[in-house]
Coordinates of C-alpha atoms and ligand atoms in Angstrom, one line a residue:
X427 CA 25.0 12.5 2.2
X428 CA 24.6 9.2 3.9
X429 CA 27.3 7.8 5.2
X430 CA 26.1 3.7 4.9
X431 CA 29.7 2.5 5.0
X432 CA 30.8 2.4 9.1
X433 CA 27.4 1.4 10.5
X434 CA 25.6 -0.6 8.4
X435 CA 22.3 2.1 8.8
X436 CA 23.9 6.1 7.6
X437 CA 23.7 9.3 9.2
X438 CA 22.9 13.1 7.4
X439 CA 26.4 14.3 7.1
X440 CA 25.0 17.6 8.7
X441 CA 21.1 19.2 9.8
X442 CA 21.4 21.2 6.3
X443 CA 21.9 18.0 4.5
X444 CA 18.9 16.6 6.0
X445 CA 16.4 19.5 5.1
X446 CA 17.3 19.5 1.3
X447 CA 17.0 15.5 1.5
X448 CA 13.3 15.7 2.9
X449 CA 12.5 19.1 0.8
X450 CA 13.6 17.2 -1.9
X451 CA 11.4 14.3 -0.9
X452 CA 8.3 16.9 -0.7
X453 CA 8.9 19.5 -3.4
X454 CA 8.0 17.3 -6.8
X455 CA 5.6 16.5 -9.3
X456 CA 3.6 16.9 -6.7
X457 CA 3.7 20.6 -6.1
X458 CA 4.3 21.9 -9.6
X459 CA 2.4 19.1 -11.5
X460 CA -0.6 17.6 -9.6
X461 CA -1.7 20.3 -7.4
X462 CA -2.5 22.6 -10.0
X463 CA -4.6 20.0 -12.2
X464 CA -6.3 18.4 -9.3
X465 CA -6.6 22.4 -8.1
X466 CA -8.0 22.9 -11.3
X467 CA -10.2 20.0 -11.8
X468 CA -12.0 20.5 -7.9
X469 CA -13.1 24.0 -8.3
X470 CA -10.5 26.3 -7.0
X471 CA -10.4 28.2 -3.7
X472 CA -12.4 25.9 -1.6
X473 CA -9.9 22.9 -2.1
X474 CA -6.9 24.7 -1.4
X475 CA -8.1 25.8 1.6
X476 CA -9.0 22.0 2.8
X477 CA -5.6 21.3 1.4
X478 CA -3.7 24.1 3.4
X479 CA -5.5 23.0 6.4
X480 CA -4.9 19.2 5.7
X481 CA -0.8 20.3 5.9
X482 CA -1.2 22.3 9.0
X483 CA -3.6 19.7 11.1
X484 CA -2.7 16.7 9.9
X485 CA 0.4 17.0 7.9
X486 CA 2.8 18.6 9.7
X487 CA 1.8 16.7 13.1
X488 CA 2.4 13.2 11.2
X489 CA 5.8 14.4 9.5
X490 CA 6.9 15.2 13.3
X491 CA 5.6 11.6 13.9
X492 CA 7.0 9.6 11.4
X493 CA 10.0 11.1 11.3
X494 CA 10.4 10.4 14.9
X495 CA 9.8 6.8 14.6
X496 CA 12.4 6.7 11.8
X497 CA 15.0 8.4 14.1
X498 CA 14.1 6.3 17.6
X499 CA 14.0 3.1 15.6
X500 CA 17.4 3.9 13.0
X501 CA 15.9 1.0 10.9
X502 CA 14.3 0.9 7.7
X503 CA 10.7 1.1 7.9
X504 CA 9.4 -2.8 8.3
X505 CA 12.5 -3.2 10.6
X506 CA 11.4 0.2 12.3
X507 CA 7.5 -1.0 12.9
X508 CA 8.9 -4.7 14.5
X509 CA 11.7 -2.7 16.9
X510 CA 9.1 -0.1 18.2
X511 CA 6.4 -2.7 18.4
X512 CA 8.1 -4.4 21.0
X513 CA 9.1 -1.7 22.6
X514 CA 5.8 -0.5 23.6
X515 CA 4.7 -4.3 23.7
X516 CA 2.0 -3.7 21.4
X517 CA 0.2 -6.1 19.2
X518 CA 3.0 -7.5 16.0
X519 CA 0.6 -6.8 13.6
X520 CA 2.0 -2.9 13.5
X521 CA 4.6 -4.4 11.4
X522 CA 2.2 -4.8 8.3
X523 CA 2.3 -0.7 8.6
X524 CA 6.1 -1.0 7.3
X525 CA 4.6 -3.2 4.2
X526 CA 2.1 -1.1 3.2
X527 CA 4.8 2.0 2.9
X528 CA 6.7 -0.2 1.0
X529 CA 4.2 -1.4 -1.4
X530 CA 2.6 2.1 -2.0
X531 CA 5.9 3.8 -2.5
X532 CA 6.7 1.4 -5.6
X533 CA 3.3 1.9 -6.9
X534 CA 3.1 5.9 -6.8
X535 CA 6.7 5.6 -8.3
X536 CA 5.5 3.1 -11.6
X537 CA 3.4 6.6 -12.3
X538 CA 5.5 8.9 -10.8
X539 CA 8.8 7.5 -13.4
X540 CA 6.6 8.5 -16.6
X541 CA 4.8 11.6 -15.8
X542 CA 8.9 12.8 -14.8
X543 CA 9.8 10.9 -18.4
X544 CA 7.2 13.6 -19.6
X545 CA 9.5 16.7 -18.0
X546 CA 12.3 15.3 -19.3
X547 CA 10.8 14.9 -22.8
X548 CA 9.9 18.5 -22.7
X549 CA 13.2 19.5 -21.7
X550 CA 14.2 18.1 -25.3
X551 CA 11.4 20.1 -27.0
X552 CA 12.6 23.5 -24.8
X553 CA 15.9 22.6 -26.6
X554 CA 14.7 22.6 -30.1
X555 CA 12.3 25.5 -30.1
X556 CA 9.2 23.6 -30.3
X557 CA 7.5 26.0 -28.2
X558 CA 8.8 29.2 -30.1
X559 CA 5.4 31.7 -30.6
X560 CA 3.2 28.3 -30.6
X561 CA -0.4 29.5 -29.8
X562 CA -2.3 27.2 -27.4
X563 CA -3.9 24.9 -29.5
X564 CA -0.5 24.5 -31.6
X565 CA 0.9 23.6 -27.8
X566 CA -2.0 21.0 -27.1
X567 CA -1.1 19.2 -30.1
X568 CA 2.3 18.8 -29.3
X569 CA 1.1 17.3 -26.0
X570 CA -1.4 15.5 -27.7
X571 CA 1.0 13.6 -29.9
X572 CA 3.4 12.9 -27.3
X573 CA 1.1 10.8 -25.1
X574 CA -0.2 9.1 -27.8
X575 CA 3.1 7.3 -28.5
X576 CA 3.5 4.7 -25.8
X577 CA 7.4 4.0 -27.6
X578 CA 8.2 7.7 -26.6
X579 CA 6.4 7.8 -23.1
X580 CA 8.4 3.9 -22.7
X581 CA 11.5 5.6 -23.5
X582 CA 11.8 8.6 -21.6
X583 CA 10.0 6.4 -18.4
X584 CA 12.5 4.0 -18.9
X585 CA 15.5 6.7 -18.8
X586 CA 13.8 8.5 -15.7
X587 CA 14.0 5.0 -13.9
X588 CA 17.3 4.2 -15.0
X589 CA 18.4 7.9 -13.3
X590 CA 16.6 7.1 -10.5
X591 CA 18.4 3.4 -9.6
X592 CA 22.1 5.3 -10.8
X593 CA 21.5 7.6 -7.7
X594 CA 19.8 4.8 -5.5
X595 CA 22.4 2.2 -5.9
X596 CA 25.3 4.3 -4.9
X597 CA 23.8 5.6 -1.7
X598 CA 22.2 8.7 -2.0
X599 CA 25.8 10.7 -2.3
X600 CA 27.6 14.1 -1.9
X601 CA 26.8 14.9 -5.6
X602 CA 23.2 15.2 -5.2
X603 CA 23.5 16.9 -2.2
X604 CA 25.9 19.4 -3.9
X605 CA 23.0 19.7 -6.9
X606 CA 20.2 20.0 -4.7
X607 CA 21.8 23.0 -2.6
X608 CA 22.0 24.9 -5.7
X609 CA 18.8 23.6 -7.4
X610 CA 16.5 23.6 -5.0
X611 CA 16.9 27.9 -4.6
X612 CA 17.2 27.8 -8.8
X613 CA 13.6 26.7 -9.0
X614 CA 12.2 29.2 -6.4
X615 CA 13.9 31.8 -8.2
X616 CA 11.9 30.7 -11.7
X617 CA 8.7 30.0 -9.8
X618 CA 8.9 33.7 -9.0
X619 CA 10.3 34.6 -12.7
X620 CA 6.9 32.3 -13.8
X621 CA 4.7 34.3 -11.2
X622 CA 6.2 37.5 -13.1
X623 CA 5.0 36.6 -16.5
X624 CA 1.5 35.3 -15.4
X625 CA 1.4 38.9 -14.2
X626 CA 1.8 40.4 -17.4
X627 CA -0.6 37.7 -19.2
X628 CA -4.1 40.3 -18.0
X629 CA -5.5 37.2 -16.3
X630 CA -3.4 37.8 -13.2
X631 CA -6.6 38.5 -11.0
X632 CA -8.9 36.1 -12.4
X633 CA -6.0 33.3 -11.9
X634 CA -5.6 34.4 -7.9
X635 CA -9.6 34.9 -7.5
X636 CA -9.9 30.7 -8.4
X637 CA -7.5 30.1 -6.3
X638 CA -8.0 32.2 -3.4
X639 CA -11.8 33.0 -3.3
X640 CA -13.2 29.5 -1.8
X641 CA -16.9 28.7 -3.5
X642 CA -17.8 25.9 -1.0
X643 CA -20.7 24.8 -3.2
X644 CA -18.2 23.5 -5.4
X645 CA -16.4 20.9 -2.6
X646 CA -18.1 17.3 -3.0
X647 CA -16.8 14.3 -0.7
X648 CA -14.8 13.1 -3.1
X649 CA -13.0 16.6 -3.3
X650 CA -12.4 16.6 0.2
X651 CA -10.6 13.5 -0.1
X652 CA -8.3 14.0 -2.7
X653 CA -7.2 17.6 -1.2
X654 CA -6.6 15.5 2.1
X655 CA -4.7 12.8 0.1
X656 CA -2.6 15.4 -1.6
X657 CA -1.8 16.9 1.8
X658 CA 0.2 13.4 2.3
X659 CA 1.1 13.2 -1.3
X660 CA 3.0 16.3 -1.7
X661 CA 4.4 16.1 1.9
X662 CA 5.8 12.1 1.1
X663 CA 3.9 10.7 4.3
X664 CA 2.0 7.7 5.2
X665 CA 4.2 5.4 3.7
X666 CA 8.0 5.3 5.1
X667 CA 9.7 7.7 2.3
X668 CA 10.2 10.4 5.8
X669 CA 10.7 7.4 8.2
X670 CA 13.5 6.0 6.1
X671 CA 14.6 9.9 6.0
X672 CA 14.0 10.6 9.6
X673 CA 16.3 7.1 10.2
X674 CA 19.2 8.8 8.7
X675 CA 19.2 11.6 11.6
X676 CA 21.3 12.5 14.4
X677 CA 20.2 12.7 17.6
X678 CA 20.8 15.8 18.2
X679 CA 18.8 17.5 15.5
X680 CA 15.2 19.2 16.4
X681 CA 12.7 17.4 14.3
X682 CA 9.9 20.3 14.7
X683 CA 11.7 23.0 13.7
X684 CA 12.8 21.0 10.8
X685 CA 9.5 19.7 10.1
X686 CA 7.9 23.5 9.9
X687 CA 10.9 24.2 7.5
X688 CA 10.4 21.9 4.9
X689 CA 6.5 22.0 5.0
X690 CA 6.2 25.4 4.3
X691 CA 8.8 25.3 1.2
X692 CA 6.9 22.8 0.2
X693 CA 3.4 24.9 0.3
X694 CA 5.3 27.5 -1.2
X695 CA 6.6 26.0 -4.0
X696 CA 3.2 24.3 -4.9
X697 CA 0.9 27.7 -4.5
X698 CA 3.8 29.5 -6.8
X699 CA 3.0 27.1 -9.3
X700 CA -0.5 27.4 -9.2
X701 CA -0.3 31.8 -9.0
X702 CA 1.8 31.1 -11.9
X703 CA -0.3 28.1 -14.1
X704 CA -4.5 30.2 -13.6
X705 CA -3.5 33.4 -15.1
X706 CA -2.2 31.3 -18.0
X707 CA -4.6 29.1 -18.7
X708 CA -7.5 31.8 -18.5
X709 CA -5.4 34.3 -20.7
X710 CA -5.7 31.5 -23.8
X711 CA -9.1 30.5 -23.0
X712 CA -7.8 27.4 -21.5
X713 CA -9.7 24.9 -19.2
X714 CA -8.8 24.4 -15.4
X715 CA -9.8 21.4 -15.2
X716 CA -7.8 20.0 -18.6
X717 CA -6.3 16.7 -16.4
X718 CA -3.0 15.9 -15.7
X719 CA -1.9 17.4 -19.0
X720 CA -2.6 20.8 -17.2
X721 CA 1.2 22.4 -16.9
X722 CA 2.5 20.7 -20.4
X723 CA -0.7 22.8 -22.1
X724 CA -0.1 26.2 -20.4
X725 CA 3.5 26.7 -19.3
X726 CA 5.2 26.1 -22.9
X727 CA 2.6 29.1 -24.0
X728 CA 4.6 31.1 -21.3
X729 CA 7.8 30.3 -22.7
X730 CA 7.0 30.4 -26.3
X731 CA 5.9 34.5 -25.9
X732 CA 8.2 35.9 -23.5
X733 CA 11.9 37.2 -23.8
X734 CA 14.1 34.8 -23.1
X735 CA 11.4 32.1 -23.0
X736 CA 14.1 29.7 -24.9
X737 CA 16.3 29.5 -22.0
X738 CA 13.5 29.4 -19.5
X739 CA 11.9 26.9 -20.5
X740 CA 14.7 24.3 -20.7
X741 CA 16.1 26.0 -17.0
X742 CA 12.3 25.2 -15.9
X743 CA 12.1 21.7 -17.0
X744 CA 15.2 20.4 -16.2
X745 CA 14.4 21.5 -12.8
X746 CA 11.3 19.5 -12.5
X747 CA 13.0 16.5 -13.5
X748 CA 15.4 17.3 -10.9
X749 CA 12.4 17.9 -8.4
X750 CA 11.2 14.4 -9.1
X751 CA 14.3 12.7 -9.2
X752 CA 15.1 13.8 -6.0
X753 CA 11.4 12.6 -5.0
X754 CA 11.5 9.1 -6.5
X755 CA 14.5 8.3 -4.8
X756 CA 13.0 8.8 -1.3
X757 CA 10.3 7.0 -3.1
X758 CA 12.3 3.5 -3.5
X759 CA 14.6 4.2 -0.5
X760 CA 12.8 2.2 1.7
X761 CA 11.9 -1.1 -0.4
X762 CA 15.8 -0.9 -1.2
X763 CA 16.8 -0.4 2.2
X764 CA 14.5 -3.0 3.6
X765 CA 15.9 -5.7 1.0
X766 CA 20.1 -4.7 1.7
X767 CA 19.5 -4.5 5.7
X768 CA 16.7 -7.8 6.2
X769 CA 17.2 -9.8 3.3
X770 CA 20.9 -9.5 2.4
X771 CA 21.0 -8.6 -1.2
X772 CA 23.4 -6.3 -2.3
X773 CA 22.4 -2.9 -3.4
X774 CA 23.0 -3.4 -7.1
X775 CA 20.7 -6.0 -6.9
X776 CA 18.0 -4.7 -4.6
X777 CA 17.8 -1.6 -7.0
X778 CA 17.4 -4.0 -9.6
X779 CA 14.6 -6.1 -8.3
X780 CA 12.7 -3.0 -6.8
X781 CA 13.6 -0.7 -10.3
X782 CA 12.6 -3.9 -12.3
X783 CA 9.1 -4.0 -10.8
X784 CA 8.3 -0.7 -10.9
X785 CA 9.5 -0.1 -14.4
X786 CA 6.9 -2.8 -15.8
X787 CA 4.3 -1.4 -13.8
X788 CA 4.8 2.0 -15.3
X789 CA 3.6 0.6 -18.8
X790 CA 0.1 0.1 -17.3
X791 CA 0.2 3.8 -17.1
X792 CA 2.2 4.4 -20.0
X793 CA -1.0 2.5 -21.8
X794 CA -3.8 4.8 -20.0
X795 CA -2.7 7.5 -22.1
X796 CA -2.9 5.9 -25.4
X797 CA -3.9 2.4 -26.5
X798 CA -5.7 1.0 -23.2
X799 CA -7.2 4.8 -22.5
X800 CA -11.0 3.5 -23.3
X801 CA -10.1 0.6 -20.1
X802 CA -12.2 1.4 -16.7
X803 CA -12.3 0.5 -14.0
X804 CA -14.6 2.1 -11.6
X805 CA -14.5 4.9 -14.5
X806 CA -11.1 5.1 -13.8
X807 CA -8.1 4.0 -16.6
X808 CA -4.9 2.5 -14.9
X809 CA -3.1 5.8 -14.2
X810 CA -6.5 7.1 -12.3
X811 CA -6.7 4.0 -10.9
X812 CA -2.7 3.8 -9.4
X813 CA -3.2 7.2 -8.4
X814 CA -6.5 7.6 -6.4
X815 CA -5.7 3.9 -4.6
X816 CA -1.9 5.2 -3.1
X817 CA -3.0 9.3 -2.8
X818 CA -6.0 8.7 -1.5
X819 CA -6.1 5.4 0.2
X820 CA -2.7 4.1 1.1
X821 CA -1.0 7.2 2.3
X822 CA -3.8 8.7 4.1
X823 CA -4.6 5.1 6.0
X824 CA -0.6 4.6 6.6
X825 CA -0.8 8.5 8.3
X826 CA -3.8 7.1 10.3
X827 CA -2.0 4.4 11.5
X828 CA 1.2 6.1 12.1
X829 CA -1.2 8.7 14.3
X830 CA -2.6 6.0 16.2
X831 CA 0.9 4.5 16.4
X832 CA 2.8 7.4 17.8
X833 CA -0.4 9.0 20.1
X834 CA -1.6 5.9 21.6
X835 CA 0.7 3.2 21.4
X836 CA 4.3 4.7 22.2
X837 CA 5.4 5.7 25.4
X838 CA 4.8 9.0 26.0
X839 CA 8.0 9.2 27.5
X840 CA 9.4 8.0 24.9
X841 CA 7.3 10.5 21.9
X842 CA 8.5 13.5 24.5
X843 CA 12.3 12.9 24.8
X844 CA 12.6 11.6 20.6
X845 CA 10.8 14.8 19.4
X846 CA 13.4 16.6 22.4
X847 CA 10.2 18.7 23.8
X848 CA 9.8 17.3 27.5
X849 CA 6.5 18.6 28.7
X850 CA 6.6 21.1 27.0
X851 CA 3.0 23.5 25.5
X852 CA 4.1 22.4 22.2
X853 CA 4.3 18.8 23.0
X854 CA 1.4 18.9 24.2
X855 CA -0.7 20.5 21.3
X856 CA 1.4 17.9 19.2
X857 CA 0.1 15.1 21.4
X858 CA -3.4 16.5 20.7
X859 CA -3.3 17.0 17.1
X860 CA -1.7 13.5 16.4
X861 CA -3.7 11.3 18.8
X862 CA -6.9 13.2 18.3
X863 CA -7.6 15.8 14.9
X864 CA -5.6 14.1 12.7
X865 CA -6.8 10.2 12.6
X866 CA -10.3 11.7 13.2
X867 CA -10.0 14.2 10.8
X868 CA -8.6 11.1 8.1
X869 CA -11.6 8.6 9.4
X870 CA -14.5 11.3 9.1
X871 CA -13.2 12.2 5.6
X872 CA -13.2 8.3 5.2
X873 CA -16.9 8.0 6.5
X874 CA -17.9 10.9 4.4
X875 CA -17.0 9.5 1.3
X876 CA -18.6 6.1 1.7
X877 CA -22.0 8.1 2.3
X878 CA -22.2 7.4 5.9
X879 CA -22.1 10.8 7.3
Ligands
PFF1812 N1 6.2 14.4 -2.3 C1 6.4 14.1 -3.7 C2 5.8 15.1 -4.6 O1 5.1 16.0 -4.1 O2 6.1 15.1 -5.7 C3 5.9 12.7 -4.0 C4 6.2 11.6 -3.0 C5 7.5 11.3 -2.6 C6 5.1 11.0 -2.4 C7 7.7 10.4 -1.7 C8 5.3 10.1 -1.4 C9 6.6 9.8 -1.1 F1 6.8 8.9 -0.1

């Protein structure tokens, strides 16, 4: 997929390559996994309408951004802040930006590597028949018992990571691009087969009325936030994973078109999971806002009553691990590229350092679930923790920045012939929505959170 061998710094072998890299960035845990628990646990219909309108306003604007800078720079993204900070003469301290993407991307990955151990796990237990006519509560214990055991969480974290680095080290090759093309339109195809049974479940209406009738009263600040976070979350920005991406691209490649492509996959993918998660949970008198346990607790009840369930539910979580994997690797592309380009290791033994590190993080989170689970912070335990400080804070400061960067600091000149859209209408409703809604948008949310407004 990228060639690294001639140059040094790859290319996308084609514009097709490049789409399934970055939807494989964006479609992950994040779709099928976190946005129907944090849907869930904020009230419904009012958040996913912040959150649709945090993709469109702010998220798809930044995407174009960052993934111009990655493309005008062809550097990873500490390299990438230093180039383009010189060449708009601007202050060196933009460089830190690069840092920060670095750091949050192998943070979000220490959580990211064991709630993927969890799919993977459950692909085992699809396998065995664990889920065969289990009635809700039979399926909550099953969960239950799993998270308790940090040896089990250890070991399938452990064996996520290690899949992760295998892809990493070798370059992110032909063979994943080969399983992505045909995995990627798999897992629509069984988000609509899911979307079919939580049809037949009686709940069906109930399921699209919380997600789709907005009860504002229910929004608080906080709510606001995390939707907004998510928005970067789900689409991997604010922190170098799309830069890195976007570095890898040919010139003559339209990044907009692109960018409108692989964001609305991405919605799609995560409101198909939630159309198909509601109905479920309120058919067994389940709770919406159950936590990040959310999918484990209601999808095995799908595939435990319906025909063919057996087969479907292996097919289903095998493809989220996929999702994710394809996710965490864009997720430790960057501190690996960074360490082989600037700091000469070889990639063998940047994958090491950067997997090391994250893998011992992870058992802080492994722990949250099980013997550390009564350890707060801020009432948060260390997965809440990891997971409100990147989502919410890291990522949607590193979009700010990256707004500011690209709507104020570059050249326009420069914005204008990189995103290939010379003074054009759409350039310049771009230009607005990146130097103007978005970073306001991200500091008013900001403001409203710490009480000010
Ligand atoms: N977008 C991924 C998901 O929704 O699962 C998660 C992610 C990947 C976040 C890469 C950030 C990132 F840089």
């Amino acid at each position: 997929m990228i060639d690294t061998k001639s140059t040094g710094h790859g290319t996308w072998s084609s514009r097709f390559a490049y789409i399934l890299a970055a939807t494989g960035s964006a479609v992950g845990l994040g779709n099928i996994w976190k946005f129907p628990y944090i849907t869930g646990e904020n009230g419904g219909g009012a958040f996913v309408l912040v959150y649709l309108a945090c993709v469109l306003l702010i998220g798809i604007p930044i995407m174009m951004a960052e993934t111009m800078l990655g493309r005008r720079s062809q550097r990873n993204p500490i390299e990438a802040m230093e180039l383009l900070t010189k060449e708009s003469n601007a202050d060196s301290n933009w460089h830190y930006l690069g840092w920060m993407g670095v750091i949050a991307g192998l943070l979000i990955l220490s959580y990211y590597s064991v709630i993927a151990g969890w799919s993977t796990a459950y692909v085992l237990k699809a396998f065995t028949g664990s889920f065969i006519d289990a009635d809700a509560s039979a399926i909550k214990t099953i969960f239950d018992n799993f998270i308790s055991s940090p040896i089990q969480l250890l070991f399938w974290h452990s064996l996520f990571m290690l899949a992760t680095l295998a892809i990493v080290v070798r370059g992110v090759n032909n063979g994943l691009e080969k399983a992505v093309q045909y995995l990627m339109p798999a897992l629509f195809v069984l988000m609509f087969l899911l979307v079919g049974y939580a049809m037949t479940t009686g709940s069906y209406f109930q399921g699209l009325h919380f997600l789709f009738s907005p009860d504002f009263s229910k929004l608080t600040a906080n709510s606001v936030l995390t939707a907004m976070g998510h928005a970067f979350f789900t689409l991997s920005l604010g922190m170098g994973a799309i830069m890195v991406y976007g570095s890898y691209l040919s010139k003559d490649i339209s990044i907009s078109k692109t960018v409108f492509i692989i964001a609305g996959a991405d919605t799609l993918v995560a409101l198909l999971a939630g159309i198909a998660i509601f109905p479920i949970v309120f058919a067994n008198n389940l709770h919406p806002n159950s936590g990040p346990g959310l999918i484990f607790e209601t999808l095995p009840i799908a595939f435990g009553a319906m025909t063919g369930g057996w087969l479907m539910g292996i097919l289903f979580f095998v493809m989220l691990t996929v999702a994710a994997l394809t996710s965490s690797i864009s997720l430790i592309e960057p501190t690996v590229a960074w360490l082989v380009e600037n700091k000469g290791f070889t990639r063998e033994k940047a994958c090491l350092w950067s997997g090391g590190v994250t893998w011992i993080l992870g058992i802080g989170t492994i722990f949250s679930f099980n013997v550390w689970s009564d350890f707060k912070i801020f009432e948060r335990n260390i997965f809440q923790l990891l997971d409100y400080l990147t989502a919410n804070l890291m990522l949607p400061i590193g979009g700010f920045c990256i707004a500011i960067f690209a709507g104020w600091i570059m050249l326009a000149q420069h914005s204008e012939a990189e995103l290939n859209m010379p003074s054009t209408e759409s350039y310049k409703i771009w230009k607005i929505l990146i130097s103007y809604v978005a970073p306001a948008s991200v500091f008013f949310v900001f403001l409203h959170v710490v009480g000010v407004l």
